[in-house]
Amino acid sequence: MTQRKTAAVILAAGKGTRMKSRLPKVMHPVAGRPMILHVLATLRPLKLDRAVVVLGPGMDAVAAAVAPHPVAIQAKQRGTGDAVMAARQALGRFTGDALVIYGDTPLLSPATLRRVLAARRRLPRPAIVVLGFEPADPAAYGRLVLARDGSLDAIVEYRDASRPERAIGLCNSGVMAADARLLFELLGEIDNRNAKREYYLTDIVARARARNLRCAVVRAPADELLGVNSRAELALAEAAVQARLRKAALEGGATLLDPSSVYFTHDTEIGRDVTIGPGVVFGPGVRVGEGAEIRAFCHIEGAVIGPGAVVGPFARLRPGAVIGAGAHIGNYVEIKQATIEPGAKVNHLSYIGDARVGADTNIGAGTITCNYDGFLKSRTDIGRGAFIGSNTALVAPVTIGDGAIIGAGSVITRDVAADSLAVTRAEQREAKGWAARYRRRKLAQKAARKTAKGQD
Ligand code: UD1
Ligand code: CA
């Protein structure tokens, strides 16, 4: 049998009123990525023939985020059934199965969607397959009403449900598969005579039953089907995705000393034998090489950390930080748009931005690359095997040659040649016995003042 063609329709036109946000609901990030992009990422391995995203008017930021996927515009948010209808034109003459997914369901897995599509093909080929789940708290989800034989009879929205229907624990996830032509035919029959005065996609099940067509339910674990309608549900989704990412890091061979305190982004790449301390936060675009150690309380984004490097505790790596193999980045150090070559050390209280630090160079405590003059950013280039004394200000643009030494407390404004010593601080003076004489004089003054007061 040839594989049946499948198109996805992703609904994301809803206003998401319950989020109380200016941002469209599906743009709220989970693990650093907008929910709608989680859904599209879930679809990718299925290699579907088409995927159309349904948006409301003026949701240009969402359209840009989902590009190059085609977008259909639902003129007015009149319900999920109306939203699917809005995709009809974009699907053109498509024949095959349509898979409907809601853009606010970011935890779905490709495996579950595959099971839904497979169920459509299984004899006696159900006309509609609905993905159901049993959440711990069924709350306001639509309820799946089953027939005696276990097939699906109807989906009843919570607001329209009777008491016994509300007692049903099996809920609608929003994922559905049906023959595309039949789907649009049934959608043509639904109305909005219900509690929300909306055209419910879910009503197509009853319409199919009226034609004596069989509908089926595929069940999936509840932790995949959380629908995000509020900030509280967004927090639940975040927690679920973080739990998955932590598990994946552990399974990939990393040690997490306190997994629940480590926060990943969907794209964080952690090598084997990496150790991550408590309270570490990974922003987008981080790759950590084998055997590296990230000590407690680091904030890391857009950074590549080489094998065996040690970062933290309390370090901040910003976008463009490249930490070479075996390099050390210590406490209260910030690195931005800078390459720290293998074996180099930046161990204490430093800011290194728009710079290169050559291999095996040591950067003393409190070194600052002054990369910004209030108007422009400039680069600092430090060679290999150099030594920068503590509390040095390197005023960019400036180049420090290989093997050069900078005396502590210097303000370096001109290039330093390889193997030179550069010091810019005032020379040290010493007055022998001055401190003792000073103390004696001051004590005498104090005593004199006290006597004068007593005589008043
Ligand atoms: C919907 C289902 C409910 C199910 C739940 C699962 C309906 C009628 N109800 O309820 O059975 O248990 O999802 O999470 O389908 N949308 C549009 N245009 C609209 C309305 C909604 O594109 O006019 C989009 C939203 O952006 C959202 C999705 O459809 O991504 C679901 O809409 P939402 O309002 O969240 O539906 P629920 O009330 O959660
Ligand atoms: Ca929802």
GROMACS .gro file of C-alpha atoms and ligand atoms in nm:
model
  496
    1MET     CA    1   0.000   0.000   0.000
    2THR     CA    2   0.136   0.342  -0.086
    3GLN     CA    3   0.174   0.581   0.204
    4ARG     CA    4  -0.124   0.811   0.236
    5LYS     CA    5  -0.043   1.179   0.207
    6THR     CA    6  -0.080   1.380   0.524
    7ALA     CA    7  -0.109   1.754   0.585
    8ALA     CA    8  -0.103   1.920   0.924
    9VAL     CA    9  -0.317   2.215   1.030
   10ILE     CA   10  -0.181   2.393   1.336
   11LEU     CA   11  -0.424   2.623   1.513
   12ALA     CA   12  -0.272   2.934   1.662
   13ALA     CA   13  -0.517   3.216   1.590
   14GLY     CA   14  -0.669   3.227   1.936
   15LYS     CA   15  -0.615   3.544   2.137
   16GLY     CA   16  -0.501   3.357   2.443
   17THR     CA   17  -0.693   3.599   2.665
   18ARG     CA   18  -0.623   3.395   2.976
   19MET     CA   19  -0.249   3.461   2.940
   20LYS     CA   20  -0.314   3.836   2.998
   21SER     CA   21  -0.032   3.923   2.762
   22ARG     CA   22   0.053   4.143   2.467
   23LEU     CA   23   0.243   3.851   2.319
   24PRO     CA   24   0.034   3.602   2.118
   25LYS     CA   25  -0.008   3.291   2.333
   26VAL     CA   26   0.183   3.055   2.104
   27MET     CA   27   0.486   3.287   2.111
   28HIS     CA   28   0.535   3.239   2.484
   29PRO     CA   29   0.855   3.040   2.523
   30VAL     CA   30   0.897   2.702   2.683
   31ALA     CA   31   1.262   2.606   2.739
   32GLY     CA   32   1.357   2.918   2.545
   33ARG     CA   33   1.154   2.844   2.233
   34PRO     CA   34   0.806   2.970   2.139
   35MET     CA   35   0.540   2.703   2.192
   36ILE     CA   36   0.443   2.707   1.825
   37LEU     CA   37   0.800   2.614   1.729
   38HIS     CA   38   0.790   2.320   1.968
   39VAL     CA   39   0.485   2.197   1.780
   40LEU     CA   40   0.654   2.243   1.442
   41ALA     CA   41   0.967   2.066   1.570
   42THR     CA   42   0.748   1.773   1.677
   43LEU     CA   43   0.606   1.752   1.325
   44ARG     CA   44   0.942   1.767   1.148
   45PRO     CA   45   1.044   1.400   1.186
   46LEU     CA   46   0.704   1.294   1.048
   47LYS     CA   47   0.801   1.441   0.711
   48LEU     CA   48   0.443   1.541   0.630
   49ASP     CA   49   0.352   1.669   0.287
   50ARG     CA   50   0.238   2.007   0.413
   51ALA     CA   51   0.185   2.203   0.735
   52VAL     CA   52  -0.034   2.514   0.747
   53VAL     CA   53  -0.037   2.741   1.050
   54VAL     CA   54  -0.364   2.924   1.119
   55LEU     CA   55  -0.312   3.272   1.262
   56GLY     CA   56  -0.526   3.574   1.340
   57PRO     CA   57  -0.494   3.904   1.154
   58GLY     CA   58  -0.191   4.109   1.256
   59MET     CA   59   0.003   3.817   1.401
   60ASP     CA   60   0.301   3.901   1.180
   61ALA     CA   61   0.559   3.810   1.442
   62VAL     CA   62   0.417   3.458   1.459
   63ALA     CA   63   0.410   3.432   1.079
   64ALA     CA   64   0.777   3.531   1.072
   65ALA     CA   65   0.861   3.279   1.343
   66VAL     CA   66   0.694   2.988   1.161
   67ALA     CA   67   0.833   3.074   0.816
   68PRO     CA   68   0.873   2.909   0.570
   69HIS     CA   69   0.554   2.727   0.673
   70PRO     CA   70   0.251   2.869   0.493
   71VAL     CA   71   0.008   3.067   0.704
   72ALA     CA   72  -0.371   3.090   0.673
   73ILE     CA   73  -0.554   3.379   0.833
   74GLN     CA   74  -0.869   3.325   1.035
   75ALA     CA   75  -1.039   3.664   1.009
   76LYS     CA   76  -1.230   3.638   1.337
   77GLN     CA   77  -1.167   3.398   1.623
   78ARG     CA   78  -1.493   3.212   1.599
   79GLY     CA   79  -1.371   2.882   1.734
   80THR     CA   80  -1.145   2.589   1.650
   81GLY     CA   81  -1.381   2.454   1.383
   82ASP     CA   82  -1.382   2.789   1.204
   83ALA     CA   83  -1.002   2.801   1.239
   84VAL     CA   84  -0.956   2.470   1.057
   85MET     CA   85  -1.193   2.596   0.786
   86ALA     CA   86  -0.961   2.895   0.742
   87ALA     CA   87  -0.686   2.657   0.630
   88ARG     CA   88  -0.897   2.508   0.354
   89GLN     CA   89  -0.773   2.741   0.079
   90ALA     CA   90  -0.411   2.703   0.180
   91LEU     CA   91  -0.449   2.326   0.148
   92GLY     CA   92  -0.586   2.376  -0.203
   93ARG     CA   93  -0.662   2.052  -0.376
   94PHE     CA   94  -0.484   1.841  -0.116
   95THR     CA   95  -0.618   1.490  -0.085
   96GLY     CA   96  -0.519   1.262   0.198
   97ASP     CA   97  -0.528   1.286   0.575
   98ALA     CA   98  -0.540   1.607   0.770
   99LEU     CA   99  -0.380   1.612   1.112
  100VAL     CA  100  -0.510   1.893   1.332
  101ILE     CA  101  -0.292   2.011   1.621
  102TYR     CA  102  -0.330   2.304   1.859
  103GLY     CA  103  -0.041   2.546   1.884
  104ASP     CA  104  -0.075   2.560   2.263
  105THR     CA  105   0.020   2.194   2.318
  106PRO     CA  106   0.400   2.208   2.326
  107LEU     CA  107   0.482   1.878   2.494
  108LEU     CA  108   0.362   1.642   2.220
  109SER     CA  109   0.605   1.381   2.091
  110PRO     CA  110   0.647   1.266   1.730
  111ALA     CA  111   0.590   0.905   1.844
  112THR     CA  112   0.242   0.991   1.970
  113LEU     CA  113   0.149   1.165   1.645
  114ARG     CA  114   0.271   0.863   1.454
  115ARG     CA  115   0.035   0.646   1.659
  116VAL     CA  116  -0.255   0.876   1.568
  117LEU     CA  117  -0.176   0.854   1.196
  118ALA     CA  118  -0.127   0.479   1.216
  119ALA     CA  119  -0.468   0.439   1.383
  120ARG     CA  120  -0.630   0.608   1.084
  121ARG     CA  121  -0.490   0.336   0.860
  122ARG     CA  122  -0.583   0.045   1.082
  123LEU     CA  123  -0.888  -0.157   0.975
  124PRO     CA  124  -1.176  -0.093   1.002
  125ARG     CA  125  -1.032   0.251   0.921
  126PRO     CA  126  -1.197   0.497   1.162
  127ALA     CA  127  -1.318   0.815   0.992
  128ILE     CA  128  -1.177   1.032   1.269
  129VAL     CA  129  -0.905   0.951   1.519
  130VAL     CA  130  -0.889   1.167   1.831
  131LEU     CA  131  -0.596   1.171   2.070
  132GLY     CA  132  -0.722   1.139   2.428
  133PHE     CA  133  -0.558   1.156   2.768
  134GLU     CA  134  -0.646   1.138   3.134
  135PRO     CA  135  -0.507   1.444   3.310
  136ALA     CA  136  -0.475   1.443   3.687
  137ASP     CA  137  -0.708   1.742   3.683
  138PRO     CA  138  -0.945   1.724   3.383
  139ALA     CA  139  -1.039   2.087   3.449
  140ALA     CA  140  -1.191   2.255   3.145
  141TYR     CA  141  -1.080   2.007   2.879
  142GLY     CA  142  -1.338   1.863   2.640
  143ARG     CA  143  -1.460   1.518   2.749
  144LEU     CA  144  -1.453   1.210   2.525
  145VAL     CA  145  -1.782   1.020   2.533
  146LEU     CA  146  -1.725   0.658   2.437
  147ALA     CA  147  -1.969   0.400   2.300
  148ARG     CA  148  -1.995   0.055   2.459
  149ASP     CA  149  -1.746  -0.088   2.209
  150GLY     CA  150  -1.486   0.170   2.307
  151SER     CA  151  -1.526   0.376   1.992
  152LEU     CA  152  -1.579   0.751   2.018
  153ASP     CA  153  -1.934   0.882   2.018
  154ALA     CA  154  -1.887   1.252   2.085
  155ILE     CA  155  -1.666   1.523   2.228
  156VAL     CA  156  -1.845   1.745   2.476
  157GLU     CA  157  -1.690   2.075   2.570
  158TYR     CA  158  -1.668   2.128   2.944
  159ARG     CA  159  -1.896   2.430   2.944
  160ASP     CA  160  -2.164   2.239   2.758
  161ALA     CA  161  -2.122   1.914   2.947
  162SER     CA  162  -2.378   1.762   3.179
  163ARG     CA  163  -2.277   1.653   3.528
  164PRO     CA  164  -2.220   1.287   3.431
  165GLU     CA  165  -2.022   1.399   3.124
  166ARG     CA  166  -1.804   1.619   3.342
  167ALA     CA  167  -1.730   1.314   3.554
  168ILE     CA  168  -1.556   1.153   3.256
  169GLY     CA  169  -1.179   1.146   3.307
  170LEU     CA  170  -1.085   1.089   2.941
  171CYS     CA  171  -1.019   1.425   2.774
  172ASN     CA  172  -0.965   1.568   2.429
  173SER     CA  173  -0.605   1.670   2.357
  174GLY     CA  174  -0.702   1.863   2.046
  175VAL     CA  175  -0.509   1.634   1.815
  176MET     CA  176  -0.724   1.477   1.544
  177ALA     CA  177  -0.673   1.297   1.217
  178ALA     CA  178  -0.933   1.257   0.945
  179ASP     CA  179  -0.959   1.242   0.570
  180ALA     CA  180  -0.915   1.604   0.462
  181ARG     CA  181  -1.219   1.612   0.235
  182LEU     CA  182  -1.444   1.456   0.496
  183LEU     CA  183  -1.307   1.695   0.760
  184PHE     CA  184  -1.410   2.002   0.561
  185GLU     CA  185  -1.744   1.846   0.472
  186LEU     CA  186  -1.826   1.782   0.838
  187LEU     CA  187  -1.702   2.129   0.936
  188GLY     CA  188  -1.955   2.268   0.688
  189GLU     CA  189  -2.229   2.112   0.900
  190ILE     CA  190  -2.142   2.247   1.245
  191ASP     CA  191  -2.300   2.550   1.409
  192ASN     CA  192  -2.223   2.771   1.705
  193ARG     CA  193  -2.522   2.696   1.926
  194ASN     CA  194  -2.323   2.629   2.240
  195ALA     CA  195  -2.204   2.795   2.558
  196LYS     CA  196  -1.920   2.986   2.390
  197ARG     CA  197  -2.110   3.071   2.069
  198GLU     CA  198  -1.815   2.926   1.882
  199TYR     CA  199  -1.774   2.679   1.598
  200TYR     CA  200  -1.620   2.382   1.777
  201LEU     CA  201  -1.394   2.151   1.579
  202THR     CA  202  -1.488   1.888   1.834
  203ASP     CA  203  -1.845   1.880   1.700
  204ILE     CA  204  -1.734   1.696   1.388
  205VAL     CA  205  -1.731   1.371   1.586
  206ALA     CA  206  -2.106   1.390   1.647
  207ARG     CA  207  -2.153   1.487   1.280
  208ALA     CA  208  -1.957   1.181   1.169
  209ARG     CA  209  -2.159   0.959   1.404
  210ALA     CA  210  -2.478   1.098   1.250
  211ARG     CA  211  -2.352   0.953   0.921
  212ASN     CA  212  -2.280   0.629   1.101
  213LEU     CA  213  -1.905   0.673   1.056
  214ARG     CA  214  -1.683   0.514   1.317
  215CYS     CA  215  -1.450   0.732   1.527
  216ALA     CA  216  -1.165   0.609   1.744
  217VAL     CA  217  -0.957   0.727   2.037
  218VAL     CA  218  -0.582   0.683   2.073
  219ARG     CA  219  -0.456   0.741   2.427
  220ALA     CA  220  -0.134   0.909   2.526
  221PRO     CA  221   0.034   0.991   2.855
  222ALA     CA  222  -0.104   1.305   3.018
  223ASP     CA  223   0.238   1.470   3.047
  224GLU     CA  224   0.246   1.514   2.669
  225LEU     CA  225  -0.086   1.678   2.625
  226LEU     CA  226  -0.099   1.968   2.859
  227GLY     CA  227  -0.272   2.260   2.687
  228VAL     CA  228  -0.131   2.598   2.786
  229ASN     CA  229  -0.405   2.854   2.845
  230SER     CA  230  -0.270   3.045   3.144
  231ARG     CA  231   0.061   3.145   3.300
  232ALA     CA  232   0.016   2.868   3.555
  233GLU     CA  233  -0.012   2.611   3.276
  234LEU     CA  234   0.287   2.771   3.103
  235ALA     CA  235   0.486   2.712   3.423
  236LEU     CA  236   0.370   2.349   3.427
  237ALA     CA  237   0.479   2.305   3.066
  238GLU     CA  238   0.817   2.460   3.144
  239ALA     CA  239   0.863   2.224   3.438
  240ALA     CA  240   0.774   1.924   3.222
  241VAL     CA  241   1.016   2.020   2.946
  242GLN     CA  242   1.292   2.094   3.197
  243ALA     CA  243   1.239   1.752   3.352
  244ARG     CA  244   1.281   1.593   3.008
  245LEU     CA  245   1.593   1.794   2.929
  246ARG     CA  246   1.751   1.703   3.265
  247LYS     CA  247   1.674   1.340   3.205
  248ALA     CA  248   1.825   1.357   2.857
  249ALA     CA  249   2.143   1.520   2.995
  250LEU     CA  250   2.176   1.247   3.259
  251GLU     CA  251   2.111   0.973   3.005
  252GLY     CA  252   2.370   1.133   2.777
  253GLY     CA  253   2.636   1.081   3.042
  254ALA     CA  254   2.644   1.409   3.233
  255THR     CA  255   2.645   1.438   3.611
  256LEU     CA  256   2.399   1.688   3.755
  257LEU     CA  257   2.462   1.738   4.124
  258ASP     CA  258   2.116   1.881   4.178
  259PRO     CA  259   1.917   1.820   3.857
  260SER     CA  260   1.607   2.013   3.958
  261SER     CA  261   1.809   2.334   3.999
  262VAL     CA  262   1.962   2.325   3.651
  263TYR     CA  263   1.776   2.498   3.367
  264PHE     CA  264   1.832   2.407   3.005
  265THR     CA  265   1.721   2.553   2.674
  266HIS     CA  266   1.575   2.318   2.413
  267ASP     CA  267   1.901   2.324   2.217
  268THR     CA  268   2.158   2.288   2.498
  269GLU     CA  269   2.420   2.030   2.401
  270ILE     CA  270   2.601   1.859   2.688
  271GLY     CA  271   2.887   1.617   2.623
  272ARG     CA  272   2.977   1.306   2.817
  273ASP     CA  273   3.132   1.323   3.159
  274VAL     CA  274   3.034   1.685   3.200
  275THR     CA  275   2.964   1.778   3.562
  276ILE     CA  276   2.710   2.049   3.631
  277GLY     CA  277   2.677   2.198   3.976
  278PRO     CA  278   2.361   2.336   4.136
  279GLY     CA  279   2.186   2.648   4.014
  280VAL     CA  280   2.326   2.659   3.660
  281VAL     CA  281   2.115   2.825   3.387
  282PHE     CA  282   2.172   2.756   3.018
  283GLY     CA  283   2.032   3.009   2.770
  284PRO     CA  284   2.005   2.937   2.397
  285GLY     CA  285   2.295   2.815   2.186
  286VAL     CA  286   2.523   2.645   2.438
  287ARG     CA  287   2.751   2.351   2.366
  288VAL     CA  288   2.955   2.194   2.646
  289GLY     CA  289   3.241   1.964   2.549
  290GLU     CA  290   3.332   1.631   2.704
  291GLY     CA  291   3.458   1.630   3.059
  292ALA     CA  292   3.401   2.000   3.120
  293GLU     CA  293   3.292   2.112   3.463
  294ILE     CA  294   3.034   2.383   3.518
  295ARG     CA  295   3.043   2.475   3.884
  296ALA     CA  296   2.753   2.614   4.084
  297PHE     CA  297   2.553   2.925   3.991
  298CYS     CA  298   2.666   3.000   3.639
  299HIS     CA  299   2.459   3.174   3.370
  300ILE     CA  300   2.561   3.064   3.021
  301GLU     CA  301   2.417   3.158   2.681
  302GLY     CA  302   2.542   3.147   2.323
  303ALA     CA  303   2.869   2.991   2.437
  304VAL     CA  304   3.085   2.700   2.335
  305ILE     CA  305   3.280   2.536   2.617
  306GLY     CA  306   3.567   2.313   2.517
  307PRO     CA  307   3.647   1.971   2.657
  308GLY     CA  308   3.786   1.967   3.007
  309ALA     CA  309   3.727   2.338   3.066
  310VAL     CA  310   3.626   2.453   3.414
  311VAL     CA  311   3.368   2.730   3.444
  312GLY     CA  312   3.248   2.895   3.765
  313PRO     CA  313   3.131   2.902   4.032
  314PHE     CA  314   2.940   3.226   3.964
  315ALA     CA  315   3.054   3.285   3.607
  316ARG     CA  316   2.859   3.449   3.328
  317LEU     CA  317   2.922   3.350   2.968
  318ARG     CA  318   2.743   3.565   2.714
  319PRO     CA  319   2.689   3.513   2.340
  320GLY     CA  320   3.005   3.459   2.144
  321ALA     CA  321   3.207   3.323   2.434
  322VAL     CA  322   3.429   3.040   2.316
  323ILE     CA  323   3.615   2.866   2.595
  324GLY     CA  324   3.900   2.646   2.477
  325ALA     CA  325   3.989   2.300   2.598
  326GLY     CA  326   4.109   2.296   2.956
  327ALA     CA  327   4.067   2.671   3.003
  328HIS     CA  328   3.954   2.801   3.341
  329ILE     CA  329   3.689   3.067   3.394
  330GLY     CA  330   3.647   3.146   3.762
  331ASN     CA  331   3.417   3.329   3.998
  332TYR     CA  332   3.259   3.662   3.906
  333VAL     CA  333   3.399   3.655   3.557
  334GLU     CA  334   3.198   3.773   3.256
  335ILE     CA  335   3.297   3.674   2.904
  336LYS     CA  336   3.129   3.817   2.593
  337GLN     CA  337   3.216   3.771   2.226
  338ALA     CA  338   3.560   3.648   2.316
  339THR     CA  339   3.774   3.345   2.254
  340ILE     CA  340   3.964   3.208   2.549
  341GLU     CA  341   4.214   2.972   2.393
  342PRO     CA  342   4.306   2.633   2.537
  343GLY     CA  343   4.468   2.634   2.880
  344ALA     CA  344   4.416   3.007   2.941
  345LYS     CA  345   4.294   3.116   3.285
  346VAL     CA  346   4.058   3.397   3.378
  347ASN     CA  347   3.996   3.306   3.735
  348HIS     CA  348   3.862   3.602   3.930
  349LEU     CA  349   3.644   3.911   3.892
  350SER     CA  350   3.717   3.998   3.530
  351TYR     CA  351   3.533   4.124   3.223
  352ILE     CA  352   3.662   3.998   2.890
  353GLY     CA  353   3.460   4.128   2.594
  354ASP     CA  354   3.533   4.150   2.219
  355ALA     CA  355   3.866   3.984   2.274
  356ARG     CA  356   4.098   3.693   2.221
  357VAL     CA  357   4.300   3.551   2.508
  358GLY     CA  358   4.581   3.337   2.371
  359ALA     CA  359   4.655   2.983   2.485
  360ASP     CA  360   4.799   2.942   2.835
  361THR     CA  361   4.773   3.313   2.911
  362ASN     CA  362   4.690   3.409   3.269
  363ILE     CA  363   4.451   3.695   3.330
  364GLY     CA  364   4.490   3.839   3.680
  365ALA     CA  365   4.201   3.917   3.913
  366GLY     CA  366   3.998   4.223   3.823
  367THR     CA  367   4.121   4.261   3.466
  368ILE     CA  368   3.884   4.457   3.244
  369THR     CA  369   3.883   4.486   2.868
  370CYS     CA  370   3.750   4.838   2.816
  371ASN     CA  371   3.576   4.753   2.491
  372TYR     CA  372   3.333   5.043   2.470
  373ASP     CA  373   3.416   5.413   2.453
  374GLY     CA  374   3.055   5.522   2.480
  375PHE     CA  375   3.010   5.508   2.102
  376LEU     CA  376   3.195   5.216   1.951
  377LYS     CA  377   3.313   4.869   2.050
  378SER     CA  378   3.676   4.775   1.992
  379ARG     CA  379   3.879   4.458   2.021
  380THR     CA  380   4.150   4.345   2.257
  381ASP     CA  381   4.390   4.083   2.133
  382ILE     CA  382   4.611   3.907   2.385
  383GLY     CA  383   4.872   3.660   2.263
  384ARG     CA  384   4.977   3.323   2.396
  385GLY     CA  385   5.153   3.269   2.725
  386ALA     CA  386   5.104   3.629   2.837
  387PHE     CA  387   5.053   3.740   3.197
  388ILE     CA  388   4.814   4.024   3.277
  389GLY     CA  389   4.863   4.156   3.631
  390SER     CA  390   4.563   4.204   3.858
  391ASN     CA  391   4.343   4.508   3.823
  392THR     CA  392   4.457   4.591   3.472
  393ALA     CA  393   4.243   4.796   3.235
  394LEU     CA  394   4.306   4.710   2.872
  395VAL     CA  395   4.171   5.001   2.671
  396ALA     CA  396   4.065   4.867   2.331
  397PRO     CA  397   4.163   4.861   2.055
  398VAL     CA  398   4.483   4.717   2.191
  399THR     CA  399   4.713   4.422   2.124
  400ILE     CA  400   4.929   4.242   2.379
  401GLY     CA  401   5.197   4.027   2.222
  402ASP     CA  402   5.280   3.665   2.303
  403GLY     CA  403   5.458   3.620   2.634
  404ALA     CA  404   5.417   3.985   2.741
  405ILE     CA  405   5.377   4.075   3.108
  406ILE     CA  406   5.158   4.360   3.229
  407GLY     CA  407   5.223   4.495   3.577
  408ALA     CA  408   4.929   4.491   3.816
  409GLY     CA  409   4.712   4.799   3.826
  410SER     CA  410   4.811   4.919   3.480
  411VAL     CA  411   4.591   5.106   3.235
  412ILE     CA  412   4.713   4.989   2.896
  413THR     CA  413   4.626   5.216   2.605
  414ARG     CA  414   4.901   5.127   2.358
  415ASP     CA  415   5.004   4.795   2.203
  416VAL     CA  416   5.260   4.589   2.394
  417ALA     CA  417   5.518   4.388   2.199
  418ALA     CA  418   5.579   4.018   2.253
  419ASP     CA  419   5.786   3.936   2.563
  420SER     CA  420   5.782   4.300   2.688
  421LEU     CA  421   5.692   4.422   3.033
  422ALA     CA  422   5.443   4.710   3.042
  423VAL     CA  423   5.357   4.897   3.363
  424THR     CA  424   5.169   5.225   3.375
  425ARG     CA  425   5.117   5.287   3.746
  426ALA     CA  426   5.311   5.556   3.939
  427GLU     CA  427   5.635   5.436   4.085
  428GLN     CA  428   5.632   5.331   4.452
  429ARG     CA  429   5.777   5.570   4.713
  430GLU     CA  430   5.857   5.478   5.073
  431ALA     CA  431   5.908   5.710   5.373
  432LYS     CA  432   6.081   5.516   5.648
  433GLY     CA  433   5.913   5.550   5.991
  434TRP     CA  434   5.649   5.789   5.854
  435ALA     CA  435   5.352   5.582   5.975
  436ALA     CA  436   5.477   5.563   6.334
  437ARG     CA  437   5.543   5.941   6.341
  438TYR     CA  438   5.199   6.009   6.198
  439ARG     CA  439   5.027   5.791   6.460
  440ARG     CA  440   5.212   5.965   6.744
  441ARG     CA  441   5.118   6.309   6.613
  442LYS     CA  442   4.752   6.217   6.575
  443LEU     CA  443   4.727   6.058   6.920
  444ALA     CA  444   4.879   6.371   7.074
  445GLN     CA  445   4.623   6.591   6.894
  446LYS     CA  446   4.338   6.374   7.016
  447ALA     CA  447   4.456   6.383   7.378
  448ALA     CA  448   4.494   6.763   7.365
  449ARG     CA  449   4.135   6.800   7.242
  450LYS     CA  450   4.000   6.584   7.526
  451THR     CA  451   4.178   6.793   7.793
  452ALA     CA  452   4.042   7.115   7.644
  453LYS     CA  453   3.685   6.974   7.658
  454GLY     CA  454   3.724   6.869   8.024
  455GLN     CA  455   3.816   7.231   8.120
  456ASP     CA  456   3.497   7.380   7.966
  457UD1     C1  457  -0.971   2.295   2.312
  457UD1     C2  458  -1.077   2.190   2.278
  457UD1     C3  459  -1.094   2.099   2.399
  457UD1     C4  460  -0.962   2.033   2.436
  457UD1     C5  461  -0.852   2.139   2.455
  457UD1     C6  462  -0.717   2.069   2.462
  457UD1     C7  463  -1.234   2.286   2.121
  457UD1     C8  464  -1.367   2.346   2.100
  457UD1     N1  465  -1.200   2.254   2.244
  457UD1     O1  466  -1.018   2.376   2.418
  457UD1     O2  467  -1.190   1.998   2.367
  457UD1     O3  468  -0.977   1.957   2.552
  457UD1     O4  469  -0.848   2.231   2.346
  457UD1     O5  470  -0.614   2.157   2.496
  457UD1     O6  471  -1.164   2.266   2.023
  457UD1     N2  472  -0.782   2.872   1.807
  457UD1     C9  473  -0.787   2.933   1.684
  457UD1     N3  474  -0.899   3.003   1.649
  457UD1    C10  475  -1.007   3.012   1.730
  457UD1    C11  476  -1.000   2.949   1.857
  457UD1    C12  477  -0.888   2.880   1.891
  457UD1     O7  478  -0.693   2.927   1.605
  457UD1     O8  479  -1.105   3.076   1.691
  457UD1    C13  480  -0.661   2.800   1.843
  457UD1    C14  481  -0.591   2.857   1.965
  457UD1     O9  482  -0.492   2.949   1.928
  457UD1    C15  483  -0.531   2.734   2.032
  457UD1    C16  484  -0.621   2.622   1.987
  457UD1    O10  485  -0.693   2.668   1.877
  457UD1    O11  486  -0.399   2.709   1.988
  457UD1    C17  487  -0.715   2.575   2.098
  457UD1    O12  488  -0.796   2.684   2.138
  457UD1     P1  489  -0.829   2.711   2.291
  457UD1    O13  490  -0.914   2.829   2.297
  457UD1    O14  491  -0.707   2.706   2.371
  457UD1    O15  492  -0.922   2.581   2.320
  457UD1     P2  493  -0.951   2.515   2.461
  457UD1    O16  494  -1.054   2.595   2.530
  457UD1    O17  495  -0.825   2.491   2.530
  458CA      CA  496  -0.613   2.539   2.489
   0.00000   0.00000   0.00000
